[in-house]
mmCIF file of C-alpha atoms in Angstrom:
data_model
loop_
_atom_site.group_PDB
_atom_site.id
_atom_site.type_symbol
_atom_site.label_atom_id
_atom_site.label_comp_id
_atom_site.label_asym_id
_atom_site.label_seq_id
_atom_site.Cartn_x
_atom_site.Cartn_y
_atom_site.Cartn_z
ATOM 1 C CA MET A 1 -16.126 -12.346 -27.145
ATOM 2 C CA LYS A 2 -18.662 -9.722 -27.219
ATOM 3 C CA HIS A 3 -21.295 -10.146 -24.484
ATOM 4 C CA LEU A 4 -18.677 -9.271 -21.168
ATOM 5 C CA LEU A 5 -20.018 -9.902 -17.302
ATOM 6 C CA VAL A 6 -17.934 -7.565 -14.969
ATOM 7 C CA THR A 7 -17.650 -8.378 -11.451
ATOM 8 C CA GLY A 8 -17.302 -5.693 -9.093
ATOM 9 C CA GLY A 9 -17.462 -2.897 -12.244
ATOM 10 C CA ALA A 10 -17.892 -0.154 -9.651
ATOM 11 C CA GLY A 11 -14.711 -0.486 -7.393
ATOM 12 C CA PHE A 12 -11.703 1.195 -7.900
ATOM 13 C CA ILE A 13 -10.334 -1.207 -10.982
ATOM 14 C CA GLY A 14 -13.327 -2.890 -12.195
ATOM 15 C CA ALA A 15 -14.774 1.105 -13.193
ATOM 16 C CA ASN A 16 -11.819 2.112 -14.754
ATOM 17 C CA PHE A 17 -11.914 -1.315 -16.731
ATOM 18 C CA VAL A 18 -15.114 -0.161 -17.586
ATOM 19 C CA HIS A 19 -14.770 3.447 -18.770
ATOM 20 C CA TYR A 20 -11.752 2.342 -20.854
ATOM 21 C CA TRP A 21 -13.407 -0.787 -22.475
ATOM 22 C CA LEU A 22 -16.721 0.343 -23.848
ATOM 23 C CA GLN A 23 -14.622 3.500 -24.804
ATOM 24 C CA ARG A 24 -12.404 1.136 -26.728
ATOM 25 C CA HIS A 25 -15.847 -1.799 -27.690
ATOM 26 C CA GLY A 26 -18.538 0.239 -28.502
ATOM 27 C CA SER A 27 -20.698 -2.896 -29.648
ATOM 28 C CA GLY A 28 -21.834 -5.631 -28.013
ATOM 29 C CA ARG A 29 -22.415 -5.908 -24.023
ATOM 30 C CA LEU A 30 -21.297 -4.535 -21.015
ATOM 31 C CA VAL A 31 -23.313 -6.039 -17.657
ATOM 32 C CA VAL A 32 -22.137 -4.991 -13.877
ATOM 33 C CA ILE A 33 -22.423 -6.832 -11.223
ATOM 34 C CA ASP A 34 -21.667 -5.332 -7.899
ATOM 35 C CA ALA A 35 -23.088 -4.993 -4.595
ATOM 36 C CA LEU A 36 -22.471 -1.202 -3.811
ATOM 37 C CA SER A 37 -20.438 -2.675 -0.496
ATOM 38 C CA TYR A 38 -18.350 0.239 0.908
ATOM 39 C CA ALA A 39 -16.429 1.042 -1.746
ATOM 40 C CA GLY A 40 -18.599 0.149 -4.628
ATOM 41 C CA ASN A 41 -19.925 3.389 -6.100
ATOM 42 C CA ARG A 42 -22.250 4.594 -8.936
ATOM 43 C CA ALA A 43 -20.977 7.399 -9.379
ATOM 44 C CA ASN A 44 -17.600 5.759 -10.740
ATOM 45 C CA LEU A 45 -19.993 4.886 -13.422
ATOM 46 C CA SER A 46 -22.601 7.668 -13.857
ATOM 47 C CA SER A 47 -20.472 8.793 -17.640
ATOM 48 C CA VAL A 48 -21.279 5.368 -18.700
ATOM 49 C CA SER A 49 -24.707 5.162 -17.609
ATOM 50 C CA SER A 50 -26.760 5.968 -21.037
ATOM 51 C CA HIS A 51 -24.138 3.621 -22.566
ATOM 52 C CA PRO A 52 -25.980 1.810 -25.156
ATOM 53 C CA ALA A 53 -23.845 -1.293 -24.092
ATOM 54 C CA PHE A 54 -23.960 -0.440 -21.016
ATOM 55 C CA ARG A 55 -25.681 -1.641 -17.812
ATOM 56 C CA PHE A 56 -25.662 -2.241 -14.125
ATOM 57 C CA VAL A 57 -26.950 -4.554 -12.105
ATOM 58 C CA HIS A 58 -27.444 -4.211 -7.992
ATOM 59 C CA GLY A 59 -26.496 -7.853 -6.529
ATOM 60 C CA ASP A 60 -24.033 -9.953 -4.923
ATOM 61 C CA ILE A 61 -21.988 -12.175 -6.643
ATOM 62 C CA THR A 62 -22.701 -15.329 -4.405
ATOM 63 C CA ASP A 63 -26.394 -15.094 -5.739
ATOM 64 C CA ALA A 64 -26.658 -17.795 -7.835
ATOM 65 C CA ALA A 65 -29.875 -17.198 -8.890
ATOM 66 C CA LEU A 66 -28.841 -13.699 -9.945
ATOM 67 C CA LEU A 67 -25.912 -15.197 -11.830
ATOM 68 C CA ALA A 68 -27.825 -17.497 -14.150
ATOM 69 C CA GLN A 69 -30.145 -15.467 -14.664
ATOM 70 C CA LEU A 70 -27.631 -12.772 -16.071
ATOM 71 C CA PHE A 71 -25.801 -15.185 -17.892
ATOM 72 C CA GLN A 72 -29.006 -16.160 -19.846
ATOM 73 C CA GLN A 73 -30.666 -12.909 -20.085
ATOM 74 C CA GLU A 74 -27.325 -11.484 -21.625
ATOM 75 C CA GLN A 75 -25.728 -14.124 -22.640
ATOM 76 C CA ILE A 76 -22.690 -13.223 -21.132
ATOM 77 C CA ASP A 77 -19.506 -14.842 -23.067
ATOM 78 C CA CYS A 78 -16.931 -13.485 -21.431
ATOM 79 C CA VAL A 79 -16.633 -12.970 -17.543
ATOM 80 C CA VAL A 80 -14.131 -10.089 -15.880
ATOM 81 C CA HIS A 81 -13.796 -11.050 -12.165
ATOM 82 C CA PHE A 82 -12.819 -8.304 -10.062
ATOM 83 C CA ALA A 83 -14.526 -8.256 -7.704
ATOM 84 C CA ALA A 84 -13.665 -8.613 -3.862
ATOM 85 C CA GLU A 85 -12.992 -7.071 -0.504
ATOM 86 C CA SER A 86 -9.574 -5.833 -0.590
ATOM 87 C CA HIS A 87 -8.015 -4.104 1.819
ATOM 88 C CA VAL A 88 -5.663 -5.985 4.209
ATOM 89 C CA ASP A 89 -6.192 -3.676 7.411
ATOM 90 C CA ARG A 90 -10.275 -4.893 7.292
ATOM 91 C CA SER A 91 -9.206 -8.691 6.437
ATOM 92 C CA ILE A 92 -7.165 -8.249 9.743
ATOM 93 C CA THR A 93 -10.104 -7.096 11.474
ATOM 94 C CA GLY A 94 -12.734 -8.615 10.627
ATOM 95 C CA PRO A 95 -12.215 -11.770 8.135
ATOM 96 C CA ASP A 96 -15.328 -13.533 7.320
ATOM 97 C CA GLU A 97 -16.491 -11.348 4.811
ATOM 98 C CA PHE A 98 -12.936 -11.747 3.130
ATOM 99 C CA ILE A 99 -13.814 -15.358 2.775
ATOM 100 C CA ARG A 100 -17.839 -15.261 1.363
ATOM 101 C CA THR A 101 -16.687 -12.671 -1.205
ATOM 102 C CA ASN A 102 -13.445 -13.483 -2.599
ATOM 103 C CA VAL A 103 -14.161 -17.487 -1.574
ATOM 104 C CA ILE A 104 -17.648 -18.513 -1.938
ATOM 105 C CA GLY A 105 -18.453 -15.650 -4.193
ATOM 106 C CA THR A 106 -15.921 -16.472 -7.066
ATOM 107 C CA HIS A 107 -16.935 -20.167 -7.016
ATOM 108 C CA GLU A 108 -20.784 -19.190 -7.428
ATOM 109 C CA LEU A 109 -18.958 -17.042 -10.598
ATOM 110 C CA LEU A 110 -17.643 -20.526 -11.388
ATOM 111 C CA LYS A 111 -20.166 -22.121 -11.581
ATOM 112 C CA ALA A 112 -22.700 -20.107 -13.116
ATOM 113 C CA ALA A 113 -20.448 -19.517 -15.996
ATOM 114 C CA ARG A 114 -19.820 -23.862 -16.808
ATOM 115 C CA ALA A 115 -23.691 -24.198 -16.071
ATOM 116 C CA ALA A 116 -24.312 -21.336 -18.673
ATOM 117 C CA TRP A 117 -20.954 -22.413 -21.249
ATOM 118 C CA CYS A 118 -21.551 -26.589 -21.080
ATOM 119 C CA ARG A 119 -24.065 -28.397 -22.650
ATOM 120 C CA ASP A 120 -23.435 -32.084 -22.321
ATOM 121 C CA GLY A 121 -20.351 -31.551 -21.627
ATOM 122 C CA SER A 122 -19.407 -29.477 -25.117
ATOM 123 C CA TRP A 123 -18.257 -26.093 -24.098
ATOM 124 C CA ARG A 124 -19.770 -23.099 -26.526
ATOM 125 C CA GLY A 125 -17.235 -21.619 -28.882
ATOM 126 C CA ASP A 126 -15.538 -18.307 -27.900
ATOM 127 C CA VAL A 127 -16.057 -18.078 -24.117
ATOM 128 C CA ARG A 128 -13.721 -17.380 -21.398
ATOM 129 C CA PHE A 129 -13.516 -16.431 -17.455
ATOM 130 C CA HIS A 130 -10.694 -14.048 -16.880
ATOM 131 C CA HIS A 131 -9.721 -14.043 -13.209
ATOM 132 C CA VAL A 132 -8.452 -10.837 -11.675
ATOM 133 C CA SER A 133 -5.818 -11.400 -8.976
ATOM 134 C CA THR A 134 -3.096 -9.605 -6.709
ATOM 135 C CA ASP A 135 0.697 -10.152 -6.329
ATOM 136 C CA GLU A 136 0.389 -10.576 -2.388
ATOM 137 C CA VAL A 137 -0.419 -14.183 -2.909
ATOM 138 C CA TYR A 138 3.558 -15.082 -3.808
ATOM 139 C CA GLY A 139 4.018 -13.363 -0.246
ATOM 140 C CA SER A 140 6.438 -10.850 0.833
ATOM 141 C CA LEU A 141 10.258 -10.440 -0.979
ATOM 142 C CA ARG A 142 13.601 -9.997 0.867
ATOM 143 C CA THR A 143 15.955 -6.854 -0.279
ATOM 144 C CA GLY A 144 17.184 -7.501 -4.014
ATOM 145 C CA GLU A 145 15.416 -11.260 -4.433
ATOM 146 C CA ALA A 146 14.060 -11.642 -8.185
ATOM 147 C CA GLY A 147 10.671 -10.548 -8.225
ATOM 148 C CA PHE A 148 7.755 -12.935 -8.511
ATOM 149 C CA THR A 149 6.569 -14.676 -11.511
ATOM 150 C CA GLU A 150 3.980 -17.047 -12.348
ATOM 151 C CA THR A 151 5.818 -20.179 -11.014
ATOM 152 C CA THR A 152 6.397 -18.903 -7.457
ATOM 153 C CA ALA A 153 5.135 -20.278 -4.622
ATOM 154 C CA TYR A 154 2.058 -18.881 -2.896
ATOM 155 C CA SER A 155 2.497 -18.100 0.545
ATOM 156 C CA PRO A 156 -0.331 -15.553 1.720
ATOM 157 C CA ASN A 157 0.363 -13.696 5.052
ATOM 158 C CA SER A 158 -2.882 -11.790 5.267
ATOM 159 C CA PRO A 159 -6.767 -12.994 5.765
ATOM 160 C CA TYR A 160 -6.711 -10.978 2.298
ATOM 161 C CA SER A 161 -3.806 -12.512 0.562
ATOM 162 C CA ALA A 162 -5.068 -16.218 1.605
ATOM 163 C CA SER A 163 -8.427 -15.479 0.300
ATOM 164 C CA LYS A 164 -7.206 -14.644 -2.706
ATOM 165 C CA ALA A 165 -4.704 -16.822 -2.990
ATOM 166 C CA ALA A 166 -8.183 -19.475 -2.705
ATOM 167 C CA SER A 167 -10.270 -17.994 -5.184
ATOM 168 C CA ASP A 168 -6.454 -18.441 -7.540
ATOM 169 C CA HIS A 169 -7.193 -21.982 -6.938
ATOM 170 C CA LEU A 170 -10.703 -22.475 -8.007
ATOM 171 C CA VAL A 171 -10.329 -21.068 -11.289
ATOM 172 C CA ARG A 172 -7.174 -23.563 -12.048
ATOM 173 C CA ALA A 173 -9.203 -26.360 -10.759
ATOM 174 C CA TYR A 174 -12.074 -25.329 -13.124
ATOM 175 C CA HIS A 175 -10.076 -25.258 -16.182
ATOM 176 C CA HIS A 176 -8.207 -28.455 -14.958
ATOM 177 C CA THR A 177 -11.478 -30.180 -13.868
ATOM 178 C CA TYR A 178 -14.074 -29.200 -16.186
ATOM 179 C CA GLY A 179 -11.618 -27.866 -19.154
ATOM 180 C CA LEU A 180 -13.322 -24.551 -18.373
ATOM 181 C CA PRO A 181 -11.936 -21.277 -20.626
ATOM 182 C CA VAL A 182 -9.817 -19.611 -18.198
ATOM 183 C CA THR A 183 -6.945 -16.759 -17.844
ATOM 184 C CA SER A 184 -5.959 -15.369 -15.072
ATOM 185 C CA SER A 185 -3.688 -12.476 -13.975
ATOM 186 C CA ASN A 186 -2.109 -11.248 -10.923
ATOM 187 C CA CYS A 187 -0.922 -7.258 -10.810
ATOM 188 C CA SER A 188 1.082 -5.143 -8.920
ATOM 189 C CA ASN A 189 -0.571 -2.030 -6.559
ATOM 190 C CA ASN A 190 -2.412 -0.425 -8.687
ATOM 191 C CA TYR A 191 -3.057 3.608 -8.543
ATOM 192 C CA GLY A 192 -5.139 6.538 -10.737
ATOM 193 C CA PRO A 193 -8.821 7.633 -10.585
ATOM 194 C CA PHE A 194 -11.464 6.182 -8.493
ATOM 195 C CA HIS A 195 -9.278 4.785 -6.188
ATOM 196 C CA PHE A 196 -10.589 4.935 -3.107
ATOM 197 C CA PRO A 197 -9.153 7.038 0.183
ATOM 198 C CA GLU A 198 -8.353 4.234 2.061
ATOM 199 C CA LYS A 199 -5.551 2.784 0.610
ATOM 200 C CA LEU A 200 -2.244 4.662 0.401
ATOM 201 C CA ILE A 201 -2.043 7.080 -2.129
ATOM 202 C CA PRO A 202 -5.158 8.922 -2.173
ATOM 203 C CA LEU A 203 -4.794 8.359 1.616
ATOM 204 C CA MET A 204 -2.264 11.073 1.532
ATOM 205 C CA LEU A 205 -3.525 13.045 -0.936
ATOM 206 C CA VAL A 206 -6.677 13.738 0.695
ATOM 207 C CA ASN A 207 -5.284 13.639 3.771
ATOM 208 C CA ALA A 208 -2.375 16.652 2.899
ATOM 209 C CA LEU A 209 -5.292 18.828 1.421
ATOM 210 C CA GLU A 210 -7.338 18.641 3.978
ATOM 211 C CA GLY A 211 -4.052 19.235 6.612
ATOM 212 C CA LYS A 212 -4.671 15.585 8.521
ATOM 213 C CA PRO A 213 -2.008 13.724 9.066
ATOM 214 C CA LEU A 214 -0.119 11.456 6.764
ATOM 215 C CA PRO A 215 0.302 8.116 8.781
ATOM 216 C CA VAL A 216 3.151 5.620 7.774
ATOM 217 C CA TYR A 217 3.499 2.586 9.117
ATOM 218 C CA GLY A 218 6.656 1.674 10.386
ATOM 219 C CA LYS A 219 9.749 4.162 9.485
ATOM 220 C CA GLY A 220 7.770 3.272 5.971
ATOM 221 C CA GLU A 221 10.853 1.277 4.694
ATOM 222 C CA ASN A 222 8.152 -1.405 2.775
ATOM 223 C CA VAL A 223 8.850 -1.666 -1.177
ATOM 224 C CA ARG A 224 5.752 -2.418 -3.340
ATOM 225 C CA ASP A 225 5.761 -2.249 -7.701
ATOM 226 C CA TRP A 226 2.927 -0.114 -8.689
ATOM 227 C CA LEU A 227 1.326 0.343 -12.438
ATOM 228 C CA TYR A 228 -1.295 2.866 -13.059
ATOM 229 C CA VAL A 229 -4.610 1.162 -13.050
ATOM 230 C CA GLU A 230 -5.355 2.469 -17.040
ATOM 231 C CA ASP A 231 -2.269 0.335 -18.160
ATOM 232 C CA HIS A 232 -3.546 -2.945 -16.137
ATOM 233 C CA CYS A 233 -6.984 -2.043 -17.686
ATOM 234 C CA ARG A 234 -5.046 -2.113 -20.777
ATOM 235 C CA ALA A 235 -2.872 -5.701 -19.810
ATOM 236 C CA ILE A 236 -6.316 -7.396 -19.574
ATOM 237 C CA GLU A 237 -7.425 -6.533 -22.608
ATOM 238 C CA ALA A 238 -4.345 -8.604 -24.080
ATOM 239 C CA ILE A 239 -4.964 -11.131 -22.165
ATOM 240 C CA LEU A 240 -8.191 -11.453 -23.514
ATOM 241 C CA GLU A 241 -7.427 -10.303 -26.951
ATOM 242 C CA ARG A 242 -4.362 -12.952 -26.944
ATOM 243 C CA GLY A 243 -3.701 -14.627 -23.793
ATOM 244 C CA ARG A 244 -3.582 -18.443 -23.750
ATOM 245 C CA VAL A 245 -6.883 -20.103 -22.688
ATOM 246 C CA GLY A 246 -4.987 -21.622 -18.776
ATOM 247 C CA GLU A 247 -1.981 -19.243 -18.704
ATOM 248 C CA THR A 248 -1.269 -16.953 -15.693
ATOM 249 C CA TYR A 249 0.205 -13.878 -16.330
ATOM 250 C CA ASN A 250 2.082 -11.525 -14.094
ATOM 251 C CA VAL A 251 1.371 -7.687 -14.788
ATOM 252 C CA GLY A 252 3.421 -4.770 -13.031
ATOM 253 C CA GLY A 253 4.602 -1.576 -13.590
ATOM 254 C CA ARG A 254 9.071 -2.034 -12.817
ATOM 255 C CA ASN A 255 8.168 0.742 -10.338
ATOM 256 C CA GLU A 256 9.581 -0.498 -7.088
ATOM 257 C CA TRP A 257 9.179 2.018 -4.103
ATOM 258 C CA ARG A 258 9.669 3.015 -0.334
ATOM 259 C CA ASN A 259 6.011 3.741 0.940
ATOM 260 C CA ILE A 260 8.103 6.976 3.051
ATOM 261 C CA ASP A 261 9.268 7.783 -0.785
ATOM 262 C CA ILE A 262 5.699 8.049 -2.381
ATOM 263 C CA VAL A 263 4.348 9.364 0.362
ATOM 264 C CA ARG A 264 7.102 12.493 -0.291
ATOM 265 C CA HIS A 265 7.250 12.208 -3.247
ATOM 266 C CA LEU A 266 3.476 12.915 -3.181
ATOM 267 C CA CYS A 267 4.217 15.751 -1.079
ATOM 268 C CA GLY A 268 6.288 18.078 -3.484
ATOM 269 C CA ILE A 269 3.910 17.322 -5.992
ATOM 270 C CA LEU A 270 1.658 18.944 -3.625
ATOM 271 C CA ASP A 271 4.134 21.884 -2.860
ATOM 272 C CA ARG A 272 4.667 22.847 -7.001
ATOM 273 C CA ARG A 273 1.280 22.513 -7.716
ATOM 274 C CA PHE A 274 0.263 25.323 -4.923
ATOM 275 C CA ALA A 275 3.442 27.572 -5.809
ATOM 276 C CA THR A 276 1.882 27.374 -9.323
ATOM 277 C CA ASP A 277 -1.402 28.218 -8.868
ATOM 278 C CA PRO A 278 -2.802 30.753 -6.196
ATOM 279 C CA THR A 279 -6.385 28.628 -6.364
ATOM 280 C CA LEU A 280 -5.101 25.980 -4.298
ATOM 281 C CA ALA A 281 -4.729 28.224 -1.223
ATOM 282 C CA GLY A 282 -8.105 29.480 -1.763
ATOM 283 C CA ARG A 283 -9.984 26.033 -1.689
ATOM 284 C CA PHE A 284 -7.772 23.658 0.416
ATOM 285 C CA PRO A 285 -6.608 26.277 3.147
ATOM 286 C CA ASN A 286 -6.064 23.743 5.437
ATOM 287 C CA CYS A 287 -2.782 21.987 3.800
ATOM 288 C CA PRO A 288 -0.246 23.287 5.036
ATOM 289 C CA ALA A 289 0.928 24.291 1.017
ATOM 290 C CA ALA A 290 -1.247 26.986 1.300
ATOM 291 C CA SER A 291 0.587 28.916 3.780
ATOM 292 C CA GLY A 292 3.816 28.337 2.253
ATOM 293 C CA LYS A 293 4.504 25.342 4.481
ATOM 294 C CA ARG A 294 6.116 22.378 3.711
ATOM 295 C CA VAL A 295 3.091 18.715 2.971
ATOM 296 C CA ASP A 296 5.869 17.052 3.863
ATOM 297 C CA SER A 297 5.462 19.002 7.350
ATOM 298 C CA LEU A 298 2.156 15.882 8.033
ATOM 299 C CA ILE A 299 4.855 13.252 7.869
ATOM 300 C CA THR A 300 3.315 10.962 10.960
ATOM 301 C CA PHE A 301 5.061 7.415 11.411
ATOM 302 C CA VAL A 302 2.358 5.157 12.844
ATOM 303 C CA THR A 303 3.079 1.308 14.252
ATOM 304 C CA ASP A 304 3.398 -1.018 12.130
ATOM 305 C CA ARG A 305 0.258 -3.434 10.717
ATOM 306 C CA LEU A 306 0.245 -6.735 11.536
ATOM 307 C CA GLY A 307 2.177 -9.154 9.359
ATOM 308 C CA HIS A 308 2.999 -6.346 7.188
ATOM 309 C CA ASP A 309 4.702 -7.449 3.481
ATOM 310 C CA TRP A 310 8.210 -6.018 3.637
ATOM 311 C CA ARG A 311 8.483 -6.120 0.078
ATOM 312 C CA TYR A 312 6.526 -7.096 -3.569
ATOM 313 C CA ALA A 313 7.835 -7.037 -7.021
ATOM 314 C CA ILE A 314 6.915 -8.630 -10.054
ATOM 315 C CA ASP A 315 8.468 -10.518 -13.243
ATOM 316 C CA ALA A 316 6.570 -9.401 -15.806
ATOM 317 C CA SER A 317 8.704 -11.048 -18.236
ATOM 318 C CA LYS A 318 6.163 -13.153 -19.914
ATOM 319 C CA ILE A 319 2.845 -11.170 -20.807
ATOM 320 C CA GLU A 320 5.406 -8.635 -22.342
ATOM 321 C CA ARG A 321 6.978 -11.701 -24.200
ATOM 322 C CA GLU A 322 4.329 -13.413 -25.109
ATOM 323 C CA LEU A 323 1.766 -10.032 -25.339
ATOM 324 C CA GLY A 324 3.704 -7.843 -26.207
ATOM 325 C CA PHE A 325 2.524 -5.443 -23.151
ATOM 326 C CA GLU A 326 4.775 -2.534 -21.482
ATOM 327 C CA PRO A 327 2.849 -0.211 -19.583
ATOM 328 C CA ARG A 328 2.788 3.965 -21.153
ATOM 329 C CA GLN A 329 3.015 5.674 -17.526
ATOM 330 C CA THR A 330 6.299 5.861 -15.834
ATOM 331 C CA PHE A 331 5.415 5.991 -11.968
ATOM 332 C CA GLU A 332 6.447 9.637 -12.493
ATOM 333 C CA SER A 333 4.604 10.327 -15.244
ATOM 334 C CA GLY A 334 1.019 8.414 -13.701
ATOM 335 C CA ILE A 335 1.276 10.090 -10.167
ATOM 336 C CA GLU A 336 0.971 13.734 -11.673
ATOM 337 C CA LYS A 337 -2.267 12.271 -13.698
ATOM 338 C CA THR A 338 -4.004 10.658 -10.999
ATOM 339 C CA VAL A 339 -2.841 13.919 -8.539
ATOM 340 C CA ASP A 340 -4.399 16.167 -11.662
ATOM 341 C CA TRP A 341 -7.823 14.006 -11.081
ATOM 342 C CA TYR A 342 -8.123 14.580 -7.190
ATOM 343 C CA LEU A 343 -7.691 18.004 -7.931
ATOM 344 C CA THR A 344 -10.274 18.563 -10.336
ATOM 345 C CA HIS A 345 -13.244 15.779 -8.800
ATOM 346 C CA GLU A 346 -12.898 17.116 -5.102
ATOM 347 C CA SER A 347 -16.556 16.715 -5.234
ATOM 348 C CA TRP A 348 -16.027 12.734 -5.298
ATOM 349 C CA TRP A 349 -13.880 12.256 -2.923
ATOM 350 C CA ARG A 350 -15.747 14.450 -0.633
ATOM 351 C CA ASP A 351 -18.816 12.884 -0.929
ATOM 352 C CA VAL A 352 -16.466 9.279 -0.472
ATOM 353 C CA LEU A 353 -15.518 10.360 2.897
ATOM 354 C CA SER A 354 -18.844 11.777 4.580
ATOM 355 C CA GLY A 355 -20.827 8.634 2.508
ATOM 356 C CA ALA A 356 -22.651 10.594 0.586
ATOM 357 C CA TYR A 357 -22.375 8.403 -2.619
ATOM 358 C CA ARG A 358 -23.878 5.773 -0.685
ATOM 359 C CA ARG A 359 -27.448 7.890 0.711
#
């Protein structure tokens, strides 16, 4: 597999994968298609824009004609499908776009791959469609309940997770009905560089630096399993290189944290950073730490969101056993890297917050 089509490659996880893949696989071709909706950002790919193996296409995965053209022009032999609407809150207030992108868009990709790779019932050699999904399709766990496995029954509880569950089923159906060579991965919560600041960790970071409230749903006791985004990229690489066709692999960090503990941990990191780096007070004068106050004074508990799942946790035994994958970052090491990135990429998140990246 040397000619990749990466959907949603200007988004958070997709952009990290593009950087990771081009650093490790310089030959061949990597084509990104991204609709550049609100969370897609060309700036996420600026450092690879001149790479000889890279091409960016501004387009929508529901555009069947464009997909057919790309498969033919670029001789695509591998799809890595990240493109998705992914924010639960947005899916609650506006579910239509989630159905369009996550379900219809995935179906158009599957049809395009089948048309390009199958002739007269025979499949081309080394081709692969890898579908990136989420642990949210499995629903919610109780405290103390064993983590999700690949055989856990689906029980999606939001329009977002329901749309991802539908896309997972379509991928499975195209493999079992038509023989499309597919793999899938269901991953826990990611964090790291380029994370759009509507999600928990980047939202808390930028709000804290700006001295704005840190809104925590309910009592902040909901639990999530966290994985540093580069480790997710490593897992996908392992699946593409060694994964069995037709299989699903759950990817997780074995890092379960309550939301309130995440927020307090971030506040503590910022307290320490400001105490040891006097330049931060000048750059971020509105942060409480700039005047010697605790950042956690900004924590504000807000009304819980509708249908808020209590706990997610991944049992990653299968990918560990079959592919030898284990995360390299603990949550503590990964979150330090994440804070470093946001402190050194202030212009990136300010452009995102202002909307300047879309002009």
